Coordinates of C-alpha atoms in Angstrom, one line a residue:
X230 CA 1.6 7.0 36.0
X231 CA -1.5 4.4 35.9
X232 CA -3.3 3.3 32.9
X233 CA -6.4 5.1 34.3
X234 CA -4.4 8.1 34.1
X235 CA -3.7 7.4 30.5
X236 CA -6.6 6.9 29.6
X237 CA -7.9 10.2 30.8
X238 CA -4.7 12.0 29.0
X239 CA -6.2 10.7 25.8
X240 CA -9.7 11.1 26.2
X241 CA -10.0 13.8 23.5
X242 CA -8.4 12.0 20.9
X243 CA -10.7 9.3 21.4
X244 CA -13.8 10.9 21.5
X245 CA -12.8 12.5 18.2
X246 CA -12.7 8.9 16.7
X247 CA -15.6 7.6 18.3
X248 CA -17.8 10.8 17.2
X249 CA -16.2 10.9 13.6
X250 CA -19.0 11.5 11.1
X251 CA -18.0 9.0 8.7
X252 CA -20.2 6.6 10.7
X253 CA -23.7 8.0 9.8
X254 CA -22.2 8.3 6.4
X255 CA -22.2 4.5 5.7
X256 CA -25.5 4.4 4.4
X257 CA -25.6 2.4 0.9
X258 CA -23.7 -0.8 -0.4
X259 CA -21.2 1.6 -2.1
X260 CA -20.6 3.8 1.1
X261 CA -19.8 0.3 2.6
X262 CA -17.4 -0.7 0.1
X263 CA -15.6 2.5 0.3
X264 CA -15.4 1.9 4.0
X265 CA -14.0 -1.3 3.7
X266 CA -11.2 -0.7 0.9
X267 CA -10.1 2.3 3.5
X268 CA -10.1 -0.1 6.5
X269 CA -8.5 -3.1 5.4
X270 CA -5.4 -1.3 5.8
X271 CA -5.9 -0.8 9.3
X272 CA -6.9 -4.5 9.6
X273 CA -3.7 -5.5 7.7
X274 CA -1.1 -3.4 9.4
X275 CA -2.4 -4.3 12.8
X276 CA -0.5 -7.6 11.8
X277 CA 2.9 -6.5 11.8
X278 CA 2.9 -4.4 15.2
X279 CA 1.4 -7.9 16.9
X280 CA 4.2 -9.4 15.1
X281 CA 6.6 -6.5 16.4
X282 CA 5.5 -7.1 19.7
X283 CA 5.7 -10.8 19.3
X284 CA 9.8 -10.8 17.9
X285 CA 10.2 -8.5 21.0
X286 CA 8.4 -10.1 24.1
X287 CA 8.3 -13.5 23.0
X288 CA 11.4 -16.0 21.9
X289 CA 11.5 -16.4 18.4
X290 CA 14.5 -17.2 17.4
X291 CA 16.7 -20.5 18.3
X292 CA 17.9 -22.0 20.7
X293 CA 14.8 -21.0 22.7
X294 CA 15.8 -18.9 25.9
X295 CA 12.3 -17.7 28.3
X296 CA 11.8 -13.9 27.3
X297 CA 12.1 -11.6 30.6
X298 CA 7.8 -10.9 30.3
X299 CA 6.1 -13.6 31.5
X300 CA 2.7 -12.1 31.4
X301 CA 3.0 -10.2 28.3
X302 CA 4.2 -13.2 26.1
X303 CA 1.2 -15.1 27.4
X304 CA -1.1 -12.1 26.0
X305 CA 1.1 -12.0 22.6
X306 CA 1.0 -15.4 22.1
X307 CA -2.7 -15.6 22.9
X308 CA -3.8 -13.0 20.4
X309 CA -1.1 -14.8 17.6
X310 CA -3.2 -17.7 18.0
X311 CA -6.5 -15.1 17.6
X312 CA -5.4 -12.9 15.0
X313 CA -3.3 -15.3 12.8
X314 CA -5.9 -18.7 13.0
X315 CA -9.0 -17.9 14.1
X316 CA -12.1 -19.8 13.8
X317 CA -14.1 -18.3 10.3
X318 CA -17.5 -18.0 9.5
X319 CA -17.4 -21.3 7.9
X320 CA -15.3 -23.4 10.5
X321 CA -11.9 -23.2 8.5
X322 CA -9.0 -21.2 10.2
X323 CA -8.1 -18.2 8.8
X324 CA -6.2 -15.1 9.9
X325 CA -8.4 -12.3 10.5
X326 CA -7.2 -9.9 7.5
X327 CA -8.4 -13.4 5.0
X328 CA -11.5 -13.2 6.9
X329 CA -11.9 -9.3 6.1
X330 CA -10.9 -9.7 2.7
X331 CA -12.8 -13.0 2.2
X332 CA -15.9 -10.4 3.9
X333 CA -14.5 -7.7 1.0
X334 CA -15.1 -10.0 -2.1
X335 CA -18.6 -11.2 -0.8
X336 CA -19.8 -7.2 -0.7
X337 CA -18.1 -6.9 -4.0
X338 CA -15.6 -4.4 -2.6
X339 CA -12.4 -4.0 -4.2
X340 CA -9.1 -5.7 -3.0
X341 CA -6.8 -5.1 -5.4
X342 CA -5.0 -1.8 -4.4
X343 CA -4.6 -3.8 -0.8
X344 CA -3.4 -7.1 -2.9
X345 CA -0.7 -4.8 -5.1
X346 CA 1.0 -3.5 -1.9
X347 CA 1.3 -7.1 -0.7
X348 CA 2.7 -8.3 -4.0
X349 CA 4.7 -5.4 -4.0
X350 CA 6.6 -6.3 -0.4
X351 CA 6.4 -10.2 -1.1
X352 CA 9.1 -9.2 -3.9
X353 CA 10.9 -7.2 -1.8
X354 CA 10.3 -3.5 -2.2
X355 CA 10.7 -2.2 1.2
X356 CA 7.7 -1.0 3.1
X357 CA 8.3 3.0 2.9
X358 CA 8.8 2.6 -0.7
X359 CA 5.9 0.2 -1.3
X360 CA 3.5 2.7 0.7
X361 CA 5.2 6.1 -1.4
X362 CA 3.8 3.6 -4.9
X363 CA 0.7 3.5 -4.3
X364 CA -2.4 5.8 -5.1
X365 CA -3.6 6.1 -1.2
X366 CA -4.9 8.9 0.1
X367 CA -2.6 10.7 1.7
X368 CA -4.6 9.8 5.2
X369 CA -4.2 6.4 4.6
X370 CA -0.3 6.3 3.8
X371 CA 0.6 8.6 6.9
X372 CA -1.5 6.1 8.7
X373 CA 0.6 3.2 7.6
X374 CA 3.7 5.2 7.5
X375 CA 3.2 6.0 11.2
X376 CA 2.9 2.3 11.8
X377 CA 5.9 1.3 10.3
X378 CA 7.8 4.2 11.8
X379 CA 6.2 3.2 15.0
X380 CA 8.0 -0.5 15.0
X381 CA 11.0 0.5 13.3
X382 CA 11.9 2.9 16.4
X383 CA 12.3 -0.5 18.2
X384 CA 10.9 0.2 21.6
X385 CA 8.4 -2.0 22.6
X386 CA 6.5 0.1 24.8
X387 CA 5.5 2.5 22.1
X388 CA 4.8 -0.3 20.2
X389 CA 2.7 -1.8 22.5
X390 CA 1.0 2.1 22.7
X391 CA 0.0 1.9 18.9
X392 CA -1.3 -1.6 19.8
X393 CA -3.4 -1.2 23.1
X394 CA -4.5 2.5 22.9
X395 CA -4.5 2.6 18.8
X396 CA -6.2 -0.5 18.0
X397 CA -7.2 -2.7 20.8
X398 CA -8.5 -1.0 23.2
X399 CA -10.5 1.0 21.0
X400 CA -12.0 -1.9 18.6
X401 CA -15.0 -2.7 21.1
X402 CA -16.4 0.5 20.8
X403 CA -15.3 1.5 17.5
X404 CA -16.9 -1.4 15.5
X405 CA -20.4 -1.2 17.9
X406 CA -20.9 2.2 16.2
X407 CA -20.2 0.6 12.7
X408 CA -22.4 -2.7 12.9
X409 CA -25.6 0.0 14.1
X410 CA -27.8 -0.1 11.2
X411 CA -25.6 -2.6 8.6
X412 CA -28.3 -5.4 9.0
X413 CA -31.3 -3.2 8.1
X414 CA -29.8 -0.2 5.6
X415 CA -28.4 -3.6 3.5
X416 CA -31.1 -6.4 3.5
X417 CA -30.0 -6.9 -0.2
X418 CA -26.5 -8.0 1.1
X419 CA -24.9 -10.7 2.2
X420 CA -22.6 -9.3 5.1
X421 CA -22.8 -12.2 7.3
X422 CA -19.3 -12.4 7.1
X423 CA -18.5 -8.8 7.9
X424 CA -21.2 -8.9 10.8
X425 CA -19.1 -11.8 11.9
X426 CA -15.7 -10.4 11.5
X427 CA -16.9 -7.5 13.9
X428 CA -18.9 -9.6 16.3
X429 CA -15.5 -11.4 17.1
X430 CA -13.3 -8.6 17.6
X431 CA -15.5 -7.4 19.9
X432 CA -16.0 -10.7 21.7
X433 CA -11.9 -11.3 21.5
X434 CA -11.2 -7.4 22.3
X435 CA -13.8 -6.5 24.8
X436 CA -13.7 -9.6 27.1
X437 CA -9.9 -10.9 26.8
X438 CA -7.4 -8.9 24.7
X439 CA -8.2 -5.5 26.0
X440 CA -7.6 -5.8 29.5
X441 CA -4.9 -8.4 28.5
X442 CA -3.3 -5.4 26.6
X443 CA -3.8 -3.0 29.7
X444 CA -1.3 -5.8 31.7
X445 CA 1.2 -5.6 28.9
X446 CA 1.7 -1.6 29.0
X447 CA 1.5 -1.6 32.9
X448 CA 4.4 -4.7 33.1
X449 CA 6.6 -2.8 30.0
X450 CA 6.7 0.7 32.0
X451 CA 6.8 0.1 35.3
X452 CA 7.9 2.7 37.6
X453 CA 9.7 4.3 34.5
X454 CA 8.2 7.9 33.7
X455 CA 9.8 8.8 30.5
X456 CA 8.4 5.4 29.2
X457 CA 4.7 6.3 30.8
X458 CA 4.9 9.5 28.7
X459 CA 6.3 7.8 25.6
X460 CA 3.1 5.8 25.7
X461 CA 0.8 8.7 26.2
X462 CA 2.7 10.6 22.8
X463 CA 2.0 7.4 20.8
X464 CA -1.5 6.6 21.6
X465 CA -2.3 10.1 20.9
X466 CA -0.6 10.0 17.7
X467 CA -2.3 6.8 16.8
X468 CA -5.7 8.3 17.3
X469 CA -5.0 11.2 15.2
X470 CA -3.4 8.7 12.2
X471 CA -6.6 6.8 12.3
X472 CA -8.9 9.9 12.3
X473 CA -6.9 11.0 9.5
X474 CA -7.9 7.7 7.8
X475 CA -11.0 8.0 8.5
X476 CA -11.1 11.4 7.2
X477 CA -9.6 9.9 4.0
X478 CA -12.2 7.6 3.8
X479 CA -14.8 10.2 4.6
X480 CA -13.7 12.0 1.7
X481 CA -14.4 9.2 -0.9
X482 CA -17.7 8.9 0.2
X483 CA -18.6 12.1 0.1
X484 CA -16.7 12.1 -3.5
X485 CA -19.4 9.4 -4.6

């Protein structure tokens, strides 16, 4: 199997997401805020599969020993640097969850169911547990559940599924259809930061990590056909845990 040929297994799933209502839904600040106390999961748990992936492909540990991927721990190491210290809106360095939730606080969106689950796990409380506390939607705990799952199964080409076909591959297009209409529906905003935040993933995404992340499932599978069709079940299930999200965030909206 080729990733073309992945791609085209998957094609309805993503369609799906990239045609979900919930984007001509986003129409006032509160619609936005909504959106974003839904999403920052998505930008939080991205996180841990890149540092899944990282533990996995790279070395991490000591003594140092070269990992058997040479090409793949270029790409994870790459979009560490990216994802964990990237160049803000001001010029500091901050990861690109601080830069959503620094994006969050200047729309005046709340942060502090996200900011309980991360208390939560900083004192220990495993993840499932954490998740099964909270008030989510149950859209956005399967989501995160499936994540966790996900990495806990250990393989790193599924992992690397839920990465490339879940998140990066599909953040290009995903966040054009989003930024459509924020500048002029929101004049009385500031979202300069948010604008940012999505301008870079789909500079970093669309022109580097993408195809980057295409190398990584190509140089994990090889000739190997039951890991070829591992990756197809996971990226379809990823798709279909993010619509779900979106669904659940969907809902609020229409709640409002």
């Amino acid at each position: 199997m080729t990733i073309q040929e992945v791609n085209q297994l998957i094609v309805p799933e993503r369609e799906a997401l990239l045609n979900h209502p919930l984007y001509n839904k986003i129409k006032t600040i509160p619609d936005l805020c909504a959106f974003m106390e839904g999403h920052v999961y998505a930008v939080w748990d991205f996180m841990s599969l890149l540092k899944a992936l990282q533990q996995k492909l790279t070395c991490t540990t000591v003594p140092w020993f070269a990992s058997a991927y040479p090409q793949t721990r270029y790409l994870i190491n790459e979009i560490v640097l990216a994802e964990e210290s990237d160049l803000a809106y001001d010029g500091s360095r901050l990861s690109h969850f601080e830069m959503y939730l620094d994006a969050m606080h200047t729309a005046k969106a709340n942060t502090s169911d996200i900011e309980a689950l991360i208390n939560n796990l900083q004192q220990g409380t495993a993840i499932t547990e954490a998740i099964a506390q909270t008030s989510l939607a149950d859209g956005v705990k399967d989501f995160l559940n499936f994540t966790f799952q996900t990495i806990a199964g250990g393989k790193e080409h599924e992992i690397a599924a839920a990465f490339t076909f879940g998140r990066e591959d599909l953040i290009p297009d995903m966040f054009t259809e989003i930024l459509k209409g924020f500048q002029q529906n929101f004049p009385e905003t500031d979202l300069t930061k948010l604008v940012y935040y999505f301008e870079r993933h789909i500079e970093l995404d669309g022109d580097e990590h993408g195809p980057m992340a295409m190398q990584m499932i190509t140089e994990l599978c090889g000739d190997n056909k039951q890991k070829w069709d591992e990756v197809v079940v996971v990226s379809k299930q990823a798709l279909v845990k993010r619509y779900n999200l979106w669904n659940a965030i969907e809902q609020v909206i229409d709640n409002k």
